[in-house]
C-alpha atoms as a PDB file:
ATOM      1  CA  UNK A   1       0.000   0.000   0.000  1.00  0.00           C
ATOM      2  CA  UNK A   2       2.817   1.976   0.536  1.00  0.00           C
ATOM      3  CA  UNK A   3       4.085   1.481  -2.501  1.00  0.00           C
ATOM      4  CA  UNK A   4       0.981   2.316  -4.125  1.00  0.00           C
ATOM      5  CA  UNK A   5       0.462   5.875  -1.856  1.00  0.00           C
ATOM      6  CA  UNK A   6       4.240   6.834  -3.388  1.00  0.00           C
ATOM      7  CA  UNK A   7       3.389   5.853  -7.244  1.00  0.00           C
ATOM      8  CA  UNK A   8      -0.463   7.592  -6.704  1.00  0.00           C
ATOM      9  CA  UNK A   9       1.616  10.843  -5.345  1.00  0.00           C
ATOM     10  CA  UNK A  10       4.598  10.985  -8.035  1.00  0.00           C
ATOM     11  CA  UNK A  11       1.392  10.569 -10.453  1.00  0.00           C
ATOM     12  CA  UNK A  12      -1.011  13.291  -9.265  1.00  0.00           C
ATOM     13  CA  UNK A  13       2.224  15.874  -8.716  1.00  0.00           C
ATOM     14  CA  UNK A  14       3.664  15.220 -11.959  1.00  0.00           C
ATOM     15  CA  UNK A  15      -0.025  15.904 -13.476  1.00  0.00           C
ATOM     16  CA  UNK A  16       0.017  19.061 -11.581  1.00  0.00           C
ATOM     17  CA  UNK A  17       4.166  20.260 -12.538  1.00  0.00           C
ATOM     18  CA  UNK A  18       4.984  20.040  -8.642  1.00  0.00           C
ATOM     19  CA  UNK A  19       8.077  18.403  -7.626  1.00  0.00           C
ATOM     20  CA  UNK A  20       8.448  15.541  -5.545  1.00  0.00           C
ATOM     21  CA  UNK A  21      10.788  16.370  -2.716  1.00  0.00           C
ATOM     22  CA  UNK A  22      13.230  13.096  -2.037  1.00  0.00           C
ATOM     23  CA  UNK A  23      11.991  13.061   1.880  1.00  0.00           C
ATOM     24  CA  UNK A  24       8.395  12.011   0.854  1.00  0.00           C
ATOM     25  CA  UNK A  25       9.472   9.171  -0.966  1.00  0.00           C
ATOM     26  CA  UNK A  26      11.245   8.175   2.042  1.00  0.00           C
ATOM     27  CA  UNK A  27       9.315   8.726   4.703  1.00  0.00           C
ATOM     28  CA  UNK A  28       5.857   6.805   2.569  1.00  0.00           C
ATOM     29  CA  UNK A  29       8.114   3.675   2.551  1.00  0.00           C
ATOM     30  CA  UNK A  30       9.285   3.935   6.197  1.00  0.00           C
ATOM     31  CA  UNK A  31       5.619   2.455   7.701  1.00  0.00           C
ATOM     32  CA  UNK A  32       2.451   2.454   8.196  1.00  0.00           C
ATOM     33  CA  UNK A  33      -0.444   4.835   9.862  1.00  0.00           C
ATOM     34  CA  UNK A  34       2.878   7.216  10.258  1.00  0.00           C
ATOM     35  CA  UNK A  35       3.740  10.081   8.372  1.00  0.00           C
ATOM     36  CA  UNK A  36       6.718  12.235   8.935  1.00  0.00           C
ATOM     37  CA  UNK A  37       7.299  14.873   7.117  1.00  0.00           C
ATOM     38  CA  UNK A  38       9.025  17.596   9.487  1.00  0.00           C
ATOM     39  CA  UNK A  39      11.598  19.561   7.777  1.00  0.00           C
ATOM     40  CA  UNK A  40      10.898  19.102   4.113  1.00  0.00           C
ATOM     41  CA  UNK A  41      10.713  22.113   2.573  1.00  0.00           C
ATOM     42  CA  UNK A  42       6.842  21.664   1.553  1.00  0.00           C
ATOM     43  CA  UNK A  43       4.580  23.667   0.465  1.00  0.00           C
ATOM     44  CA  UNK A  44       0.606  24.351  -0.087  1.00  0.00           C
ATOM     45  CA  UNK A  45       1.027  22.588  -3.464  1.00  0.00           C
ATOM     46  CA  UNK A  46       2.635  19.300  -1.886  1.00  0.00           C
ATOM     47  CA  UNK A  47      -0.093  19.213   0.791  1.00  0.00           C
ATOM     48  CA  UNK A  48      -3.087  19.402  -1.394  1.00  0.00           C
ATOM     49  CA  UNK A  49      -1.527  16.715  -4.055  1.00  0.00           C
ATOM     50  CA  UNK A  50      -1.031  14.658  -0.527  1.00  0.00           C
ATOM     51  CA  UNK A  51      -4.339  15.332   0.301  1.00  0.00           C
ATOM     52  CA  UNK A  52      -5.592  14.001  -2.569  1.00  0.00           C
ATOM     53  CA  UNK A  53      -3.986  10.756  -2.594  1.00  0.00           C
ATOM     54  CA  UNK A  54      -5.269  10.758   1.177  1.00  0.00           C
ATOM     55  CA  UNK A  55      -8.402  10.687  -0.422  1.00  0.00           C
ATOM     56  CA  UNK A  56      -8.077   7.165  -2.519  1.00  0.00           C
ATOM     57  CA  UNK A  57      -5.716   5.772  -0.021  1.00  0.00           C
ATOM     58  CA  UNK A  58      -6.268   6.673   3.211  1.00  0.00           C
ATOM     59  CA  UNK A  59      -3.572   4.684   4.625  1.00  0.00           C
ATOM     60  CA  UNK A  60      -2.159   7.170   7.211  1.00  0.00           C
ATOM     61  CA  UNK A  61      -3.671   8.373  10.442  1.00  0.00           C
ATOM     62  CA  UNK A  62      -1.074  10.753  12.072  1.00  0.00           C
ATOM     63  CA  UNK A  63       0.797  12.777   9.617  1.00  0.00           C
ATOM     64  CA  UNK A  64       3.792  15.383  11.072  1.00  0.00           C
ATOM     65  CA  UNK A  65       4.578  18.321   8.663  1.00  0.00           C
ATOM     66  CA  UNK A  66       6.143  20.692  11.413  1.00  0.00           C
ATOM     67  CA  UNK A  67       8.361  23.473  10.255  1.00  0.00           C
ATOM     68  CA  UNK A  68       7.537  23.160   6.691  1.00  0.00           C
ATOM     69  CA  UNK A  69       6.218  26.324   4.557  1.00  0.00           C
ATOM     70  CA  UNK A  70       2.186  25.100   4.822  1.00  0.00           C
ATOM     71  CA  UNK A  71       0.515  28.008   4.912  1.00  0.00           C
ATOM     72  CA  UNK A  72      -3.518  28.964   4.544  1.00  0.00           C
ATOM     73  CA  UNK A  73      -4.499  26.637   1.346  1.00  0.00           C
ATOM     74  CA  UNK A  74      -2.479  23.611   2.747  1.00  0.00           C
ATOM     75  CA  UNK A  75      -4.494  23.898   6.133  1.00  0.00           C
ATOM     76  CA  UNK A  76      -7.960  23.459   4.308  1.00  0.00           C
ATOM     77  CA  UNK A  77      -6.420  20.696   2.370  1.00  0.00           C
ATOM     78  CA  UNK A  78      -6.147  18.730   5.296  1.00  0.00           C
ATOM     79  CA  UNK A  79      -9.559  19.724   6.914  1.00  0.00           C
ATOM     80  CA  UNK A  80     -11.320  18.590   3.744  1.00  0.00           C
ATOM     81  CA  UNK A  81      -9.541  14.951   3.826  1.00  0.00           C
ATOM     82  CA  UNK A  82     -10.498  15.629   7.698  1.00  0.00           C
ATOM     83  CA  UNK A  83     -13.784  16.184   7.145  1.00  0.00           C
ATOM     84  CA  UNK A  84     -14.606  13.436   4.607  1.00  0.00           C
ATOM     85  CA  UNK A  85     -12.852  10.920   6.871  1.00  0.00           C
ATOM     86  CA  UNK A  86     -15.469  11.838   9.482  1.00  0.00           C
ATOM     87  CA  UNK A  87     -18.562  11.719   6.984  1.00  0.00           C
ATOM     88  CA  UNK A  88     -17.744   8.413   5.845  1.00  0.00           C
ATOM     89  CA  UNK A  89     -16.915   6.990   9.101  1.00  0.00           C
ATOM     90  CA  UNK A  90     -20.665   8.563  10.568  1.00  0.00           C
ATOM     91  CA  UNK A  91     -22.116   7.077   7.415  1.00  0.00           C
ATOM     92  CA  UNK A  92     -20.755   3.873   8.058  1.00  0.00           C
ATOM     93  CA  UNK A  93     -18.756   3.688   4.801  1.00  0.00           C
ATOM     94  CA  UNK A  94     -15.432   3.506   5.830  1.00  0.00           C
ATOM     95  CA  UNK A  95     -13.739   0.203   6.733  1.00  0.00           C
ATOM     96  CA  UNK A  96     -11.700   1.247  10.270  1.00  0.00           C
ATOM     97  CA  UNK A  97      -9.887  -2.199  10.143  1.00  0.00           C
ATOM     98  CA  UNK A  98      -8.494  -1.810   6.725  1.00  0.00           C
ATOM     99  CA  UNK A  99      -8.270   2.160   6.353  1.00  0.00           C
ATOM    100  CA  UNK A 100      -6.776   5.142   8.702  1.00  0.00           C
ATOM    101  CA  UNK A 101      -8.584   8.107   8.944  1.00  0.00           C
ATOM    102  CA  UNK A 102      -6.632  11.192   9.133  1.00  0.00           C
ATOM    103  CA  UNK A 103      -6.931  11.881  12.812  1.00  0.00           C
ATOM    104  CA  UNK A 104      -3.800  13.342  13.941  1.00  0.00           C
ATOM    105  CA  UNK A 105      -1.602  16.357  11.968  1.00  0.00           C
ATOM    106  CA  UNK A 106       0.908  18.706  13.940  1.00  0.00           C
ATOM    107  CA  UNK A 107       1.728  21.366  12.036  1.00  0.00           C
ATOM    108  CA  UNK A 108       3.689  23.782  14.276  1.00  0.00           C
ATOM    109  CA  UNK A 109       6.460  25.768  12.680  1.00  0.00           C
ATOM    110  CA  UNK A 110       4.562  26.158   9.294  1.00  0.00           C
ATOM    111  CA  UNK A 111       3.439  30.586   8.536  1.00  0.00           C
ATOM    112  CA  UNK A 112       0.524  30.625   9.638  1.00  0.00           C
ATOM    113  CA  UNK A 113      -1.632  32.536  11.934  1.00  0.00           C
ATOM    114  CA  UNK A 114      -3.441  30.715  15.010  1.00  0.00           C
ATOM    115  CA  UNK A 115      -6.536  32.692  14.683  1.00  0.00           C
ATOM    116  CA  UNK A 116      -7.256  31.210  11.052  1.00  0.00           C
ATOM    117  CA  UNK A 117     -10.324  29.752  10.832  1.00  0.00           C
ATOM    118  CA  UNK A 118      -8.977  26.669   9.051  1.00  0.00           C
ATOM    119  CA  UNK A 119      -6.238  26.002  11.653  1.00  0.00           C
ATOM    120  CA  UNK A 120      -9.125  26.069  14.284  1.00  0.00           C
ATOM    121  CA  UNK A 121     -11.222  23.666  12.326  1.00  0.00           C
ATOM    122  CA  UNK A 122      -8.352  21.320  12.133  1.00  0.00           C
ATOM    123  CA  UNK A 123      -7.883  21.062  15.922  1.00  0.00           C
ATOM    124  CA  UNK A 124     -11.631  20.869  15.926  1.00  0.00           C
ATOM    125  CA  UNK A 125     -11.831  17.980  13.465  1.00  0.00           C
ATOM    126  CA  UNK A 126      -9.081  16.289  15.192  1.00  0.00           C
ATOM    127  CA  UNK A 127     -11.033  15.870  18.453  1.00  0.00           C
ATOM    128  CA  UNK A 128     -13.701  14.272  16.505  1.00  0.00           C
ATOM    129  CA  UNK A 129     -11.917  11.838  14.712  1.00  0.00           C
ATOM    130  CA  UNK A 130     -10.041  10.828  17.798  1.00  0.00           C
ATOM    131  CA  UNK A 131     -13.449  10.522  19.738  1.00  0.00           C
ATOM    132  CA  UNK A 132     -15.171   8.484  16.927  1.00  0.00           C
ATOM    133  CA  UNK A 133     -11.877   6.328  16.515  1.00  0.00           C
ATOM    134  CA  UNK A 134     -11.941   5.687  20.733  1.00  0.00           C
ATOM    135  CA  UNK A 135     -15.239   4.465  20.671  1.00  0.00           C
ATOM    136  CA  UNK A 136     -14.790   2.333  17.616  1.00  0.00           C
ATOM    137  CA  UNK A 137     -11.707   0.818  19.634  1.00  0.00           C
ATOM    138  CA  UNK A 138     -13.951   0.036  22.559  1.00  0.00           C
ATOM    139  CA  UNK A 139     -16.902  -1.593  20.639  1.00  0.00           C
ATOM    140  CA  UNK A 140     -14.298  -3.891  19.331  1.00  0.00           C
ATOM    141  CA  UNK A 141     -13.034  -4.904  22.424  1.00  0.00           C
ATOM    142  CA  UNK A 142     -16.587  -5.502  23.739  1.00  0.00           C
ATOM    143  CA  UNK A 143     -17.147  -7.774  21.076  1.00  0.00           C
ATOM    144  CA  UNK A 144     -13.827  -9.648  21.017  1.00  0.00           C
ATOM    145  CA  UNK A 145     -14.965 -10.234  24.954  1.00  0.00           C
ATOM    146  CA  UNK A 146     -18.235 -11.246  23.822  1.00  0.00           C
ATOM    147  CA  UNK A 147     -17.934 -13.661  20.767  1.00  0.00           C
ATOM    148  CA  UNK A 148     -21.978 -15.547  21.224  1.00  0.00           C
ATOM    149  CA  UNK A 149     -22.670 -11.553  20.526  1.00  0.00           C
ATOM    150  CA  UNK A 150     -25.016 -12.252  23.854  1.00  0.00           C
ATOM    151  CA  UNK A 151     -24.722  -8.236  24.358  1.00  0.00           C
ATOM    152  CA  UNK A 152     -23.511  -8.763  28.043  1.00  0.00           C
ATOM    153  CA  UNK A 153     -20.338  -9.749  29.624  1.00  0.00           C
ATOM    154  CA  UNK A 154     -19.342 -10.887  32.991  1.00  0.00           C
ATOM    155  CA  UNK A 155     -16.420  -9.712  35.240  1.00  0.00           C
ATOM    156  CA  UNK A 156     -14.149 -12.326  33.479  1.00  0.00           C
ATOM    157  CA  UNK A 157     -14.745 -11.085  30.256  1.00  0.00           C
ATOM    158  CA  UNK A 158     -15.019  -7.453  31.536  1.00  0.00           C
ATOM    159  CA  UNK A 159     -11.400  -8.231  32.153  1.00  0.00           C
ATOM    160  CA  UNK A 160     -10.301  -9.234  28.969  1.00  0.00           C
ATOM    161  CA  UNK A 161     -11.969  -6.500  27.075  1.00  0.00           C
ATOM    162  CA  UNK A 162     -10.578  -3.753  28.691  1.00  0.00           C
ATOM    163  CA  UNK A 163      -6.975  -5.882  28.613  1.00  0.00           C
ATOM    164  CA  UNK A 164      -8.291  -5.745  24.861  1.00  0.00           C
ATOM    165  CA  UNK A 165      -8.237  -1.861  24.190  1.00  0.00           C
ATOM    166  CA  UNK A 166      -5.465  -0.670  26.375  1.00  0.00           C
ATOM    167  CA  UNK A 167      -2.922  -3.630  26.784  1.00  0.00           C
ATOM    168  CA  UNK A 168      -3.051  -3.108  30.293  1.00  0.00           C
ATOM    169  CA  UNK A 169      -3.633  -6.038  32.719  1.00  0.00           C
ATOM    170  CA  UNK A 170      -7.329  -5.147  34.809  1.00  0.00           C
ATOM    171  CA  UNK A 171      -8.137  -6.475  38.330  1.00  0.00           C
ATOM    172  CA  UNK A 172     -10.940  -8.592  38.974  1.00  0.00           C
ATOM    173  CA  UNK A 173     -11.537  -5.812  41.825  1.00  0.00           C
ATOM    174  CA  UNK A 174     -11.945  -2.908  39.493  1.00  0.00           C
ATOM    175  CA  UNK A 175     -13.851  -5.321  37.089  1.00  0.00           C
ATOM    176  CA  UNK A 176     -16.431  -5.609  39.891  1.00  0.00           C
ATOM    177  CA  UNK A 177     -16.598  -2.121  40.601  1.00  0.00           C
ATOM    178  CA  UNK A 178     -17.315  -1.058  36.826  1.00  0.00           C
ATOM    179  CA  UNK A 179     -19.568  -3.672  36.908  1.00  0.00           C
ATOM    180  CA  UNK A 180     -21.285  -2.093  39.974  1.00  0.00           C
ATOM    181  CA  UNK A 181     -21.749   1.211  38.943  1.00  0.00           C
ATOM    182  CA  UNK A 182     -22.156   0.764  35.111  1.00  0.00           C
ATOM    183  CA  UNK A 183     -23.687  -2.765  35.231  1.00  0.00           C
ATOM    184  CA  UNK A 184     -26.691  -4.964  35.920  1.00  0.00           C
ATOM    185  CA  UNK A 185     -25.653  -5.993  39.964  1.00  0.00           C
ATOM    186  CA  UNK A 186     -28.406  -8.689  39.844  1.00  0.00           C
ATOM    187  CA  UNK A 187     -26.939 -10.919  36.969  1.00  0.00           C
ATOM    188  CA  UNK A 188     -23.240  -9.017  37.613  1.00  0.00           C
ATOM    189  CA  UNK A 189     -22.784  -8.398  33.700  1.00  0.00           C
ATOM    190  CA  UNK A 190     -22.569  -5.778  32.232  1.00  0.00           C
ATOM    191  CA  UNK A 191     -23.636  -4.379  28.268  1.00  0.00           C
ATOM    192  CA  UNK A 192     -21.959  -2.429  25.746  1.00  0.00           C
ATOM    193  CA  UNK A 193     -23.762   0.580  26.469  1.00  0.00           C
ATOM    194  CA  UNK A 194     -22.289   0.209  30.102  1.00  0.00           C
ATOM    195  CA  UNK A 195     -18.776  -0.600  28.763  1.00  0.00           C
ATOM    196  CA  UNK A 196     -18.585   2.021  26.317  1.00  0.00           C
ATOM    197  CA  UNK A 197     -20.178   4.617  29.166  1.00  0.00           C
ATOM    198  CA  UNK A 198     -17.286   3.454  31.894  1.00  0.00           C
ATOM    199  CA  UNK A 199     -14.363   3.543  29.778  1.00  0.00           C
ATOM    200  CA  UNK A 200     -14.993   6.859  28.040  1.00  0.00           C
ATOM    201  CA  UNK A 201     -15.372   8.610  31.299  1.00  0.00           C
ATOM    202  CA  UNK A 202     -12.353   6.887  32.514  1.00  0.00           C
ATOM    203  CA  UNK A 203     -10.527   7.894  29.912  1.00  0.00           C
ATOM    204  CA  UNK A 204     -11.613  11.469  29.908  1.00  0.00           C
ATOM    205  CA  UNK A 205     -11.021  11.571  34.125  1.00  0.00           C
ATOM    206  CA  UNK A 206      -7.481  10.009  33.503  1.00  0.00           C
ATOM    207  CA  UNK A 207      -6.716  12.959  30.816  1.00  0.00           C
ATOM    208  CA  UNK A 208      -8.195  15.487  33.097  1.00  0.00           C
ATOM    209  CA  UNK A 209      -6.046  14.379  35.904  1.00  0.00           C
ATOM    210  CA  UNK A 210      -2.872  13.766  33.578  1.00  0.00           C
ATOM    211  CA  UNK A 211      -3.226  10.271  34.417  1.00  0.00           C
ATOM    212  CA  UNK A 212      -2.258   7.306  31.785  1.00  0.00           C
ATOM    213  CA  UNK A 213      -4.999   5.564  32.898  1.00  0.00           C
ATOM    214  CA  UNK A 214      -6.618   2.656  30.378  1.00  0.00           C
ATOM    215  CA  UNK A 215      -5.240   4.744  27.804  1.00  0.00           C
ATOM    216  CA  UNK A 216      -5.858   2.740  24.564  1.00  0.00           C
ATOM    217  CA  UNK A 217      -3.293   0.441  23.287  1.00  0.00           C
ATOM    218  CA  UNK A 218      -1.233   0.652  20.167  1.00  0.00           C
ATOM    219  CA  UNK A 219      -1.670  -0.803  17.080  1.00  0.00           C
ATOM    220  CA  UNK A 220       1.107  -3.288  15.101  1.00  0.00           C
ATOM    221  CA  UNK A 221       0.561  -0.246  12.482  1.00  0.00           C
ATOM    222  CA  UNK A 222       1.080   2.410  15.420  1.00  0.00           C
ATOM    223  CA  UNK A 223       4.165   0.731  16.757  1.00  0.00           C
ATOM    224  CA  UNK A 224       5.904  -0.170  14.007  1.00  0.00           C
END
């Protein structure tokens, strides 16, 4: 796919007489998800033609183009790949196994203002994205807890879900307490709407607090 991001970019820019700066083609074939562009002399012209592959191969979630010269047009770029991401994900048309939404973009360094309105709607359109792509995360591990698809899951499985989305061992204590407060105490299960509920204020308490508390895991695709 990677391969196929690089050819689709060298296409599109040589279409539009921009020049392909030796640091993209290195940094596409580096990995996955993970785009690092910092220091590459680009452009508003390289971002949009990157923006439009984005838009056929969405392959990479967190994209760094710090100290580069992006300026106003290159910001909206990114807000409209942003912004379609987050349509298609609502709409249910975008596969979140085999894709990456564009999620996550620093681009600190580049000229422009932090009052413009498109620079705002990227931070805005981040928080989405990462919100939508949390709870995603969570259903799965619900369901990889509870393969029958019953809908409820005991303390047991409580434990292996949330071991699931952050990689984090969770005590059979604190299983029993979610289960308490988010749960059904009669038949000690609890549902997805209870799961999902728990861990999202957890996780927003934990950031609150700085704490790195069942913070999701990361991906093979993240880590690499």
């Amino acid at each position: 796919e990677c391969d196929r991001f690089l050819d689709l970019y060298r296409s599109l820019a040589s279409q539009s007489n921009i020049d392909v700066p030796p640091q993209i083609a290195t940094q596409i074939n580096k990995r996955k998800d993970k785009l690092d562009l910092r220091k590459c002399n680009l452009a508003d012209s390289h971002v949009i033609v990157l923006c439009a592959v984005l838009m056929q191969l969405p392959i990479y979630g967190k994209i760094n183009l710090q100290n580069n010269r992006i300026e106003a047009r290159g910001i909206s770029a990114l807000v409209g790949v942003m912004q379609e991401h987050l349509r298609l994900m609502v709409a249910g048309s975008f596969s979140m196994e085999e894709m990456a939404e564009l999620r996550e973009v620093n681009v600190d360094g580049n000229p422009v203002s932090p009052s413009l309105q498109s620079l705002v709607d990227l931070y805005s359109y981040q928080e989405m994205l990462l919100y939508v792509r949390m709870r995603y995360d969570i259903r799965e591990a619900f369901f990889v807890a509870d393969p029958r698809g019953t809908g409820n899951i005991d303390a047991q499985s409580l434990q292996r879900a949330v071991k699931t989305y952050t990689g984090t061992n969770f005590s059979s204590e604190e299983a029993d307490i979610m289960i308490s407060q988010f749960g059904n105490q009669e038949s000690r299960k609890i549902n997805l709407i209870g799961f999902e509920s728990a861990l999202v204020l957890k996780l927003q308490t934990s950031q609150k607090k700085g704490k790195p508390a069942l913070m999701p895991k990361m991906t093979a695709a993240q880590e690499s």
